[in-house]
XYZ file of C-alpha atoms in Angstrom:
685
model
C 39.119 -22.950 -32.354
C 41.994 -20.947 -30.857
C 41.694 -18.303 -33.604
C 37.926 -18.087 -32.949
C 38.485 -17.509 -29.215
C 41.029 -14.751 -29.852
C 38.649 -13.109 -32.281
C 35.870 -13.063 -29.642
C 38.226 -11.468 -27.131
C 39.181 -8.761 -29.624
C 35.525 -8.054 -30.445
C 34.568 -7.889 -26.755
C 37.469 -5.540 -26.036
C 36.408 -3.299 -28.903
C 32.778 -3.218 -27.674
C 33.901 -2.415 -24.136
C 36.128 0.442 -25.314
C 33.410 1.753 -27.576
C 30.865 1.796 -24.776
C 33.170 3.559 -22.305
C 33.171 7.303 -21.952
C 34.671 9.734 -19.469
C 32.873 11.764 -16.843
C 34.798 13.700 -14.159
C 37.839 11.583 -14.933
C 36.030 8.261 -14.395
C 35.154 5.851 -17.172
C 31.669 4.452 -17.604
C 32.170 0.693 -17.406
C 28.524 -0.318 -17.934
C 25.434 1.135 -19.591
C 22.039 -0.539 -19.221
C 19.078 0.745 -21.171
C 15.737 -0.778 -20.203
C 12.791 1.028 -21.714
C 12.885 4.631 -20.550
C 15.571 4.022 -17.942
C 19.275 4.540 -18.670
C 21.426 3.113 -15.872
C 25.207 3.703 -15.879
C 28.032 2.475 -13.644
C 31.491 4.076 -13.426
C 34.906 2.756 -12.417
C 34.191 3.374 -8.722
C 30.853 1.514 -8.926
C 28.941 4.756 -8.580
C 25.811 5.036 -10.707
C 23.843 7.550 -12.667
C 20.208 7.250 -13.773
C 18.588 9.177 -16.581
C 15.420 9.070 -18.635
C 15.021 8.907 -22.391
C 11.325 9.714 -22.158
C 10.392 12.717 -24.294
C 10.379 16.098 -22.558
C 12.020 14.812 -19.368
C 14.863 16.808 -17.879
C 17.970 15.882 -15.936
C 17.437 13.549 -12.971
C 20.977 13.557 -11.596
C 23.906 15.546 -12.996
C 26.743 13.303 -11.844
C 27.508 9.788 -10.675
C 26.325 9.058 -7.129
C 27.297 6.386 -4.543
C 23.890 4.738 -4.803
C 24.960 1.467 -3.147
C 27.147 1.835 -0.083
C 27.926 0.382 3.304
C 28.647 2.147 6.577
C 31.259 0.568 8.827
C 33.007 1.847 11.931
C 30.976 5.033 11.568
C 32.251 5.732 8.044
C 30.354 5.366 4.764
C 32.358 3.525 2.094
C 31.319 5.022 -1.232
C 34.075 4.170 -3.722
C 34.967 0.651 -4.809
C 37.548 0.237 -7.557
C 36.135 -1.739 -10.449
C 37.648 -5.174 -11.049
C 35.427 -7.010 -13.542
C 31.991 -7.135 -15.185
C 30.096 -10.162 -16.501
C 26.827 -10.312 -18.390
C 24.439 -13.274 -18.658
C 20.949 -14.057 -19.899
C 18.466 -15.403 -17.329
C 15.548 -17.704 -18.132
C 12.718 -19.244 -16.156
C 9.435 -17.565 -15.322
C 11.096 -14.133 -15.236
C 13.529 -14.032 -18.163
C 15.853 -11.120 -18.604
C 19.475 -10.041 -18.465
C 21.891 -9.795 -15.591
C 25.184 -8.019 -15.031
C 27.584 -8.849 -12.179
C 29.974 -6.005 -11.369
C 32.767 -6.514 -8.864
C 34.917 -3.953 -7.083
C 37.217 -3.591 -4.096
C 37.803 -1.081 -1.307
C 41.105 -1.403 0.477
C 43.249 0.580 2.884
C 45.723 -0.321 5.618
C 42.976 -1.606 7.951
C 40.002 -2.597 5.795
C 39.598 -4.781 2.747
C 36.037 -5.159 1.389
C 34.911 -6.835 -1.804
C 31.682 -5.574 -3.357
C 29.691 -7.509 -5.942
C 26.659 -5.834 -7.534
C 24.090 -7.912 -9.393
C 21.979 -5.774 -11.747
C 18.912 -7.349 -13.373
C 16.434 -6.306 -16.027
C 13.296 -8.352 -16.627
C 11.965 -8.663 -20.166
C 8.361 -8.097 -19.071
C 9.151 -5.065 -16.934
C 10.657 -2.187 -18.884
C 11.834 1.018 -17.205
C 13.137 -0.932 -14.169
C 16.523 -2.211 -12.959
C 16.901 -4.273 -9.789
C 19.988 -4.309 -7.586
C 21.395 -6.784 -5.100
C 24.781 -6.291 -3.475
C 27.075 -8.728 -1.701
C 29.870 -7.484 0.546
C 32.671 -9.730 1.848
C 34.955 -8.726 4.690
C 38.340 -9.627 3.181
C 40.134 -8.084 6.164
C 41.812 -10.103 8.868
C 40.018 -8.206 11.631
C 36.466 -7.642 12.872
C 34.538 -4.639 11.583
C 31.584 -2.840 13.183
C 28.826 -2.597 10.569
C 26.221 0.157 10.846
C 24.035 -0.169 7.734
C 23.804 -0.812 4.014
C 21.987 1.351 1.500
C 20.790 0.674 -2.044
C 19.309 2.865 -4.767
C 20.251 6.113 -3.069
C 19.606 8.995 -5.455
C 19.361 12.728 -5.024
C 16.846 13.805 -7.664
C 17.306 17.340 -8.896
C 14.493 19.858 -8.702
C 13.138 21.489 -11.850
C 11.594 24.315 -9.800
C 8.093 22.901 -9.944
C 5.564 24.175 -7.453
C 5.699 22.260 -5.185
C 9.222 20.994 -5.863
C 8.205 17.328 -5.542
C 5.272 15.099 -4.733
C 5.779 11.746 -3.047
C 4.054 8.503 -2.166
C 5.560 6.989 0.984
C 4.393 3.552 2.077
C 5.157 3.646 5.804
C 2.842 3.818 8.817
C 2.912 5.898 11.969
C 0.660 6.911 14.849
C 0.114 10.309 13.191
C -1.904 8.521 10.484
C -0.509 11.033 8.018
C -1.219 11.241 4.288
C 0.432 8.608 2.098
C 0.667 11.143 -0.738
C 1.935 14.648 -0.042
C 3.990 17.517 -1.508
C 7.630 17.811 -0.432
C 9.569 20.994 0.157
C 13.066 21.838 1.419
C 13.781 20.614 4.950
C 11.477 17.607 4.732
C 12.555 14.256 6.204
C 10.721 10.993 6.871
C 12.444 7.718 7.778
C 9.721 5.386 6.440
C 10.749 2.440 8.596
C 8.869 -0.737 7.699
C 8.989 -2.194 11.235
C 7.171 -1.002 14.355
C 7.188 2.804 14.587
C 5.060 3.012 17.717
C 3.417 0.595 20.127
C 0.610 -0.197 17.653
C 1.939 1.029 14.315
C 4.231 -0.406 11.672
C 4.450 -2.131 8.304
C 3.325 -0.802 4.961
C 4.244 -0.857 1.292
C 8.046 -0.985 0.849
C 8.056 1.586 -1.935
C 8.860 5.294 -2.150
C 7.830 7.204 -5.257
C 8.937 10.801 -5.847
C 7.891 12.771 -8.885
C 8.191 16.108 -10.629
C 5.887 17.334 -13.373
C 7.976 15.564 -16.014
C 9.039 12.247 -14.474
C 8.618 9.855 -11.542
C 11.446 7.956 -9.793
C 10.468 4.993 -7.615
C 12.564 2.755 -5.347
C 11.678 -0.202 -3.146
C 12.557 -3.784 -2.319
C 11.355 -7.049 -3.856
C 11.492 -9.476 -0.905
C 8.440 -11.730 -0.737
C 7.981 -11.209 3.015
C 8.118 -8.088 5.206
C 11.615 -6.860 6.024
C 12.792 -4.445 8.712
C 14.262 -1.799 6.429
C 13.733 1.918 5.907
C 13.057 3.959 2.772
C 14.096 7.437 3.953
C 12.977 10.526 2.082
C 14.738 13.864 2.488
C 14.681 17.186 0.644
C 17.819 19.330 0.550
C 17.737 23.055 -0.116
C 21.099 23.897 -1.686
C 20.822 22.747 -4.376
C 17.179 21.736 -4.141
C 16.843 17.978 -4.477
C 14.969 14.972 -3.062
C 16.927 12.015 -1.708
C 15.415 8.535 -1.720
C 16.764 5.036 -1.104
C 16.465 1.740 0.764
C 18.458 1.130 3.936
C 18.900 -1.588 6.551
C 20.288 -0.512 9.931
C 22.120 -3.004 12.104
C 22.068 -3.139 15.891
C 24.723 -1.171 17.709
C 28.112 -2.880 17.654
C 27.114 -5.582 15.194
C 30.327 -7.445 14.401
C 31.250 -8.294 10.812
C 33.815 -11.060 11.056
C 36.599 -11.830 8.555
C 35.404 -13.714 5.444
C 31.753 -13.186 6.444
C 29.263 -12.039 3.815
C 26.532 -9.425 3.977
C 23.901 -9.501 1.254
C 21.351 -6.759 0.694
C 17.773 -7.292 -0.352
C 16.935 -7.164 -4.041
C 15.928 -3.543 -4.472
C 14.909 -1.599 -7.566
C 14.637 1.739 -9.288
C 12.016 2.457 -11.945
C 10.871 5.433 -14.016
C 7.487 6.534 -15.294
C 5.592 9.685 -16.148
C 2.745 11.088 -14.095
C 2.236 10.316 -10.437
C 2.951 7.118 -8.518
C 0.134 4.981 -9.957
C 2.051 3.320 -12.808
C 5.082 2.627 -10.620
C 2.986 0.986 -7.890
C 1.086 -1.089 -10.436
C 4.372 -2.258 -11.964
C 5.731 -3.119 -8.511
C 2.667 -5.230 -7.699
C 2.806 -7.035 -11.044
C 6.493 -7.842 -10.519
C 5.870 -9.104 -6.991
C 3.100 -11.332 -8.311
C 5.420 -12.627 -11.028
C 7.910 -13.450 -8.269
C 5.374 -15.443 -6.268
C 2.871 -13.258 -4.379
C -0.684 -14.484 -5.055
C -3.448 -11.872 -4.781
C -6.914 -13.082 -3.762
C -9.562 -13.100 -6.465
C -12.378 -10.521 -6.226
C -15.615 -11.546 -4.537
C -18.930 -10.355 -5.979
C -20.499 -9.644 -2.583
C -17.583 -7.400 -1.553
C -18.819 -4.713 -3.973
C -22.202 -4.389 -2.247
C -22.904 -1.294 -0.082
C -22.525 -1.488 3.697
C -24.253 -0.334 6.864
C -22.284 -0.687 10.099
C -23.791 -0.659 13.592
C -20.781 1.315 14.875
C -22.980 4.415 14.882
C -24.385 2.995 18.122
C -20.810 2.318 19.330
C -19.973 -0.235 22.057
C -23.132 0.430 24.066
C -25.425 -0.800 21.294
C -28.423 -2.984 22.033
C -29.736 -5.774 19.837
C -33.045 -3.933 19.570
C -31.255 -0.882 18.138
C -29.484 -2.970 15.510
C -32.571 -4.996 14.604
C -34.738 -1.872 14.554
C -32.448 -0.204 11.995
C -32.480 -3.108 9.519
C -35.712 -2.079 7.715
C -34.225 1.345 6.932
C -30.959 -0.278 5.818
C -32.943 -2.460 3.410
C -35.026 0.494 2.192
C -31.913 2.463 1.251
C -30.660 -0.352 -0.992
C -27.806 -1.349 1.315
C -26.853 -5.038 1.221
C -24.628 -5.596 4.274
C -25.181 -5.134 8.018
C -22.093 -5.179 10.248
C -22.077 -6.024 13.957
C -19.229 -3.982 15.397
C -17.207 -3.857 18.622
C -18.960 -4.453 21.939
C -20.476 -7.940 21.663
C -17.496 -9.885 23.072
C -16.419 -10.831 26.568
C -12.914 -9.545 25.826
C -10.331 -9.335 23.091
C -9.100 -12.909 23.208
C -12.483 -14.299 24.292
C -14.931 -13.731 21.476
C -18.019 -15.354 22.948
C -21.054 -13.170 23.607
C -20.752 -11.043 26.719
C -23.345 -12.423 29.187
C -23.740 -8.979 30.771
C -25.194 -7.759 27.492
C -26.577 -11.057 26.205
C -28.047 -13.111 29.078
C -28.688 -16.018 26.717
C -25.125 -15.877 25.424
C -24.157 -16.924 21.916
C -27.713 -17.861 21.024
C -28.706 -14.180 20.960
C -26.066 -13.303 18.376
C -27.105 -16.253 16.235
C -30.670 -14.928 16.354
C -29.393 -11.494 15.292
C -27.689 -13.029 12.260
C -30.957 -14.828 11.429
C -32.792 -11.476 11.636
C -30.266 -9.893 9.281
C -30.670 -12.747 6.812
C -34.471 -12.617 7.121
C -34.231 -8.947 6.116
C -32.532 -9.964 2.873
C -29.149 -8.685 4.032
C -25.737 -10.254 4.506
C -24.053 -10.182 7.914
C -20.472 -9.237 8.756
C -18.833 -9.239 12.176
C -16.126 -6.976 13.587
C -13.012 -8.673 14.957
C -9.541 -7.663 16.064
C -7.291 -10.697 15.560
C -3.914 -10.926 17.329
C -5.227 -8.862 20.270
C -5.701 -10.502 23.670
C -6.676 -8.688 26.848
C -4.854 -9.452 30.098
C -6.738 -12.303 31.753
C -8.589 -13.260 28.563
C -9.386 -16.903 27.829
C -6.604 -17.395 25.296
C -3.944 -15.982 27.639
C -5.201 -17.993 30.593
C -4.956 -21.171 28.549
C -1.868 -20.232 26.522
C 0.161 -17.563 28.340
C 3.127 -18.311 26.067
C 1.218 -17.201 22.958
C 2.248 -13.568 23.463
C 5.015 -11.785 21.571
C 7.943 -11.174 23.911
C 10.328 -8.352 23.079
C 14.097 -8.360 23.469
C 13.879 -6.818 26.950
C 11.569 -9.617 28.108
C 8.397 -7.526 28.150
C 5.333 -8.508 26.117
C 4.460 -6.341 23.140
C 1.523 -4.151 24.068
C -1.361 -2.841 21.932
C -2.127 0.555 23.411
C -5.409 1.091 21.563
C -7.062 -2.089 22.853
C -5.208 -2.287 26.195
C -4.174 -5.722 25.007
C -1.166 -7.886 24.255
C -0.050 -8.959 20.807
C -0.396 -12.656 20.067
C 2.523 -14.123 18.133
C 1.192 -14.947 14.634
C 3.285 -18.058 13.990
C 2.676 -19.852 17.287
C 0.427 -22.908 17.284
C -1.705 -21.610 20.165
C -2.424 -18.351 18.310
C -3.368 -20.184 15.130
C -5.621 -22.654 16.990
C -7.362 -19.821 18.891
C -7.868 -17.884 15.643
C -9.380 -20.857 13.808
C -11.682 -21.536 16.744
C -12.873 -17.927 16.620
C -13.530 -18.062 12.871
C -15.656 -21.189 13.318
C -17.597 -19.486 16.120
C -18.344 -16.484 13.901
C -19.094 -18.183 10.621
C -20.199 -21.710 11.448
C -21.988 -21.395 14.795
C -23.318 -17.842 14.388
C -23.613 -17.823 10.579
C -21.893 -14.565 9.634
C -21.045 -14.113 5.937
C -17.960 -11.952 6.306
C -15.258 -10.665 8.629
C -14.339 -7.070 9.370
C -10.790 -7.436 10.720
C -9.971 -4.175 12.452
C -7.054 -2.480 14.188
C -3.856 -0.682 13.262
C -1.909 -3.354 15.158
C -2.681 -5.909 12.420
C -0.342 -4.223 9.960
C 2.896 -5.406 11.582
C 4.317 -7.057 14.665
C 7.610 -6.853 16.518
C 10.186 -9.644 16.527
C 9.210 -12.370 18.999
C 12.257 -13.229 21.099
C 10.766 -16.488 22.309
C 11.298 -17.835 18.779
C 14.580 -19.305 17.582
C 14.579 -16.624 14.894
C 12.764 -13.588 16.356
C 12.046 -12.134 12.906
C 9.883 -15.162 12.064
C 6.958 -13.335 13.695
C 7.501 -10.335 11.396
C 7.906 -12.373 8.230
C 5.195 -14.897 9.153
C 2.398 -12.347 9.574
C 1.179 -12.621 5.952
C 0.806 -16.403 6.349
C -1.362 -15.763 9.419
C -3.783 -13.668 7.341
C -3.703 -16.198 4.528
C -4.718 -18.836 7.072
C -7.671 -16.649 8.127
C -8.720 -16.147 4.513
C -8.587 -19.841 3.691
C -10.283 -20.944 6.923
C -13.165 -18.485 6.519
C -13.687 -19.378 2.870
C -13.664 -23.082 3.710
C -16.755 -22.442 5.835
C -18.403 -19.797 3.633
C -16.974 -20.107 0.086
C -18.070 -16.562 -0.788
C -17.045 -14.944 2.493
C -15.985 -11.308 2.342
C -12.712 -10.731 4.196
C -12.126 -7.062 4.989
C -8.763 -5.954 6.365
C -9.039 -2.568 8.093
C -5.657 -1.613 9.637
C -6.910 1.668 11.092
C -5.030 4.677 9.768
C -2.009 2.713 8.554
C -0.628 2.276 5.075
C -1.733 -1.326 4.735
C 1.063 -3.860 4.400
C 1.324 -4.996 0.790
C 1.960 -8.522 2.041
C -1.367 -8.609 3.919
C -3.271 -7.369 0.859
C -2.866 -10.783 -0.739
C -5.256 -12.325 1.788
C -8.309 -10.084 1.675
C -11.009 -9.384 -0.890
C -12.115 -6.014 0.458
C -9.723 -3.149 1.098
C -10.908 -0.096 3.008
C -9.783 3.470 3.572
C -9.617 2.462 7.265
C -10.523 5.432 9.446
C -9.599 8.220 7.001
C -8.932 11.665 8.419
C -10.217 13.450 5.295
C -11.813 12.952 1.905
C -8.357 13.508 0.388
C -7.166 10.409 2.237
C -10.113 8.383 0.951
C -9.216 9.349 -2.616
C -5.457 8.807 -2.552
C -5.791 5.581 -0.558
C -8.234 4.412 -3.209
C -5.783 5.254 -5.986
C -3.107 3.296 -4.119
C -5.201 0.150 -3.689
C -6.401 0.301 -7.280
C -2.769 0.337 -8.436
C -1.767 -2.619 -6.271
C -4.927 -4.791 -6.321
C -6.991 -3.364 -9.194
C -9.810 -5.941 -9.156
C -10.378 -5.975 -5.410
C -13.282 -4.018 -3.947
C -12.207 -0.812 -2.227
C -14.544 0.352 0.525
C -14.511 4.092 1.252
C -15.453 3.423 4.912
C -18.335 5.137 6.714
C -19.267 8.310 4.862
C -19.455 9.968 8.265
C -15.618 9.937 8.268
C -15.416 12.078 5.114
C -15.334 15.871 4.851
C -18.603 17.221 6.220
C -19.585 13.657 7.191
C -21.520 13.417 3.917
C -18.993 13.353 1.052
C -20.384 10.386 -0.862
C -19.002 11.965 -4.044
C -15.429 11.178 -2.999
C -16.053 7.446 -2.672
C -18.383 7.335 -5.646
C -16.099 9.092 -8.101
C -13.062 6.908 -7.421
C -15.050 3.674 -7.652
C -15.245 2.896 -3.944
C -17.944 0.868 -2.202
C -20.334 3.145 -0.304
C -20.891 2.740 3.417
C -22.538 4.441 6.375
C -23.038 4.022 10.120
C -26.264 6.016 10.484
C -28.538 5.540 13.468
C -32.349 5.394 13.232
C -34.955 6.320 14.367
C -33.023 7.916 17.239
C -29.387 8.829 17.647
C -26.748 7.369 19.896
C -26.586 9.818 22.831
C -22.764 9.713 22.598
C -22.784 10.767 18.937
C -23.971 14.386 19.451
C -26.451 14.144 16.605
C -23.820 13.282 14.004
C -25.139 9.918 12.898
C -28.904 10.252 13.050
C -30.554 9.689 9.684
C -32.863 12.678 9.618
C -35.560 12.966 6.948
C -33.414 15.558 5.153
C -30.332 13.320 5.199
C -32.367 10.283 4.167
C -33.200 11.901 0.832
C -29.487 12.412 0.121
C -28.451 8.982 1.385
C -31.140 7.294 -0.724
C -30.054 9.139 -3.855
C -26.418 8.119 -3.491
C -27.123 4.457 -2.742
C -29.575 4.226 -5.654
C -26.997 5.787 -7.940
C -24.342 3.401 -6.653
C -26.459 0.303 -7.212
C -27.426 1.445 -10.710
C -23.910 2.264 -11.940
C -21.653 0.001 -9.800
C -18.566 2.009 -10.714
C -16.654 0.033 -8.106
C -16.544 -2.830 -10.625
C -15.177 -0.646 -13.412
C -11.564 -0.207 -14.485
C -9.808 2.641 -12.726
C -7.593 4.523 -15.215
C -5.084 5.834 -12.730
C -2.473 6.929 -15.265
C -4.591 9.666 -16.880
C -4.382 12.369 -14.196
C -1.506 13.310 -11.899
C -3.058 13.466 -8.433
C -0.482 16.032 -7.359
C 0.107 18.489 -10.172
C -3.078 18.296 -12.275
C -5.784 20.746 -11.278
C -8.554 20.115 -10.546
C -7.803 16.709 -9.042
C -9.108 14.109 -11.503
C -10.033 10.416 -11.508
C -11.463 8.263 -14.303
C -13.306 4.935 -14.354
C -14.043 2.984 -17.525
C -17.212 0.915 -17.479
C -19.706 -0.361 -20.052
C -18.119 1.588 -22.887
C -18.246 4.949 -21.093
C -15.708 6.999 -19.141
C -16.804 8.327 -15.748
C -14.822 11.403 -14.698
C -14.643 12.761 -11.147
C -13.076 16.138 -10.360
C -12.517 17.618 -6.909
C -11.593 21.080 -5.678
C -13.098 23.757 -3.439
C -14.083 25.926 -6.390
C -13.434 25.728 -10.142
C -14.237 28.015 -13.056
C -12.413 27.205 -16.260
C -11.373 24.584 -18.747
C -10.805 20.926 -17.936
C -9.127 18.521 -20.324
C -11.006 15.225 -20.523
C -8.083 12.856 -20.940
C -8.364 9.393 -22.429
C -10.858 10.113 -25.235
C -10.442 8.787 -28.767
C -9.596 11.736 -31.002
C -11.617 10.187 -33.843
C -14.884 10.062 -31.887
C -17.535 12.444 -30.653
C -18.971 11.998 -27.165
C -22.088 12.837 -25.159
C -21.419 14.503 -21.794
C -23.741 14.066 -18.831
C -23.568 15.265 -15.245
C -24.861 12.002 -13.847
C -25.296 13.194 -10.272
C -27.640 16.017 -11.300
C -28.951 13.997 -14.272
C -28.212 16.845 -16.696
C -27.190 16.455 -20.339
C -24.328 18.845 -21.053
C -23.908 18.479 -24.801
C -21.202 16.917 -26.953
C -17.429 17.032 -27.117
C -14.895 16.000 -29.739
C -12.129 13.614 -28.783
C -9.831 15.712 -30.997
C -10.353 18.722 -28.710
C -11.504 17.295 -25.365
C -11.666 20.531 -23.410
C -14.741 21.159 -21.285
C -15.469 24.492 -19.608
C -16.822 23.834 -16.132
C -17.958 25.705 -13.071
C -18.480 23.744 -9.844
C -17.882 23.581 -6.115
C -16.453 20.514 -4.315
C -17.040 17.928 -7.039
C -18.069 17.316 -10.619
C -19.138 13.861 -11.807
C -19.363 13.325 -15.566
C -20.384 10.391 -17.728
C -18.803 10.642 -21.200
C -20.042 8.070 -23.726
C -19.398 7.666 -27.480
C -21.996 9.169 -29.745
């Protein structure tokens, strides 16, 4: 037995020596290869990532301090390696794990660093990281922040240098996907960034033409961390990472431990689609449950918001025949029916007979053969509203003692984990769906995406981390009343919190500022929740207020807020369904109902939304591939990706109903000339 043990030690020593190599005087003490990702650690616990994918170039030229801690205003980047241990992990997520330990020590500070690196068998191309720091000093230390998965990715002189997906939210309602050039910086904080704005998808994905690098965290609830993105000019490179900042003068006491979140780095080719899909699948494997799709959520929508808050019941009821004629299946009662945010009964100034009038409206909608959805802004309560009169302590109170304010609604935030908030919310759902008979909820407002810490709670961050449970409660309560209820979450202009996505069955582009936003938001949702209906929002919000092609081509549900037979005087003629517009609207809704591309499989890995020109999207349905291309003007060849090289295909422009000939999968190049959009159906011969 003794001889056997010695032999193992000798073998292990030989393997360790064989796997070590020198770079800049430092030995590589660990190499992890998981799919396309090569992950190396040196004797100072710095790391280097590289790709073994074909035709990919250098990501980083040297080892970088990817995991570090800032204390007393100084970033500690080098920890002298002490030991490394490797184990196999089982359970629902089997894989391998390496624990690497190092030490930083000077006359005043003594810090032990332990890095846990994990690969999961079912998730190639990804390594996760969690770091534990122990203050081994005999004195207090001021801690500023920790950072994980910090990498400066080298440019390969692409034009633009990089594209990026950034999952944060801000009052600017900026694009989630954009090109990056030198001088760019965005903090991407996952908490509140403005009075109404915060939350998002805790992932940053940066890519060049040859490779994509993605980082994020894997906590199962929202966390108040940042994923900063910065582009340096000399040399040109994009920096990404995950960081948690501590309050000023946060004391780190002797022997106390600080543990980071489990974060990750992953590689892929193409744009961000594959990386986001992999992230969502891993989060689901860790315990996030995504709601199942609902058949009715794929049906087209008319919303009464064209009449805005001053609508009358006669206007809504009078429009229903035209809604039905166009082949639309849903009618939505929007903002303006309620007494106040926080008192959702019918406003007696508008409805003298109160709630009975709204119930009659729902009956009219149902009698027209349509389903009824109602607008609602949960968590908002106006000063003096019923819920605040009865439960004044239901508000979120900030650290300075002031309530958190929702600027957009002139309201206060209700605290999502408090009993009074939950009881009020359930009461409202029963009013809408049981008493009035609505079939679905349109939850609306950028404030829904995140909340601030509530300092009336024992742990203030419970409000932040408990928000997803609040939306799950809404989903379950509504579906207990109407088992097929459609639950739409529309966090206006924000990058919707991944954690809230689990509790809805209809995503939406939520007040897009352009058709480009409708398309890249759709690609994002289809990566994260591929079976859920994605609603392109009112077409009137698209370029030209009539870009149905954008929603149609990416497999989004069509919607409109037209007025008829007369326009809302506040709308300046924008929403009136004129006879000329009606012909176009009817064509698109007929085409939608016939093809139902929203139920198809979106093949988001075929075209790079940044570098490929023209911009391309593909949906697979009923044995055919439906291609959508977008640009101002195109004359030239387009490669139809995804075809079987052993087959021949028919090509049809399905919008213009024109047969365009045949194409071989062995040479799938089509010469096209179009403006704005081209929609093709390509089916096997």
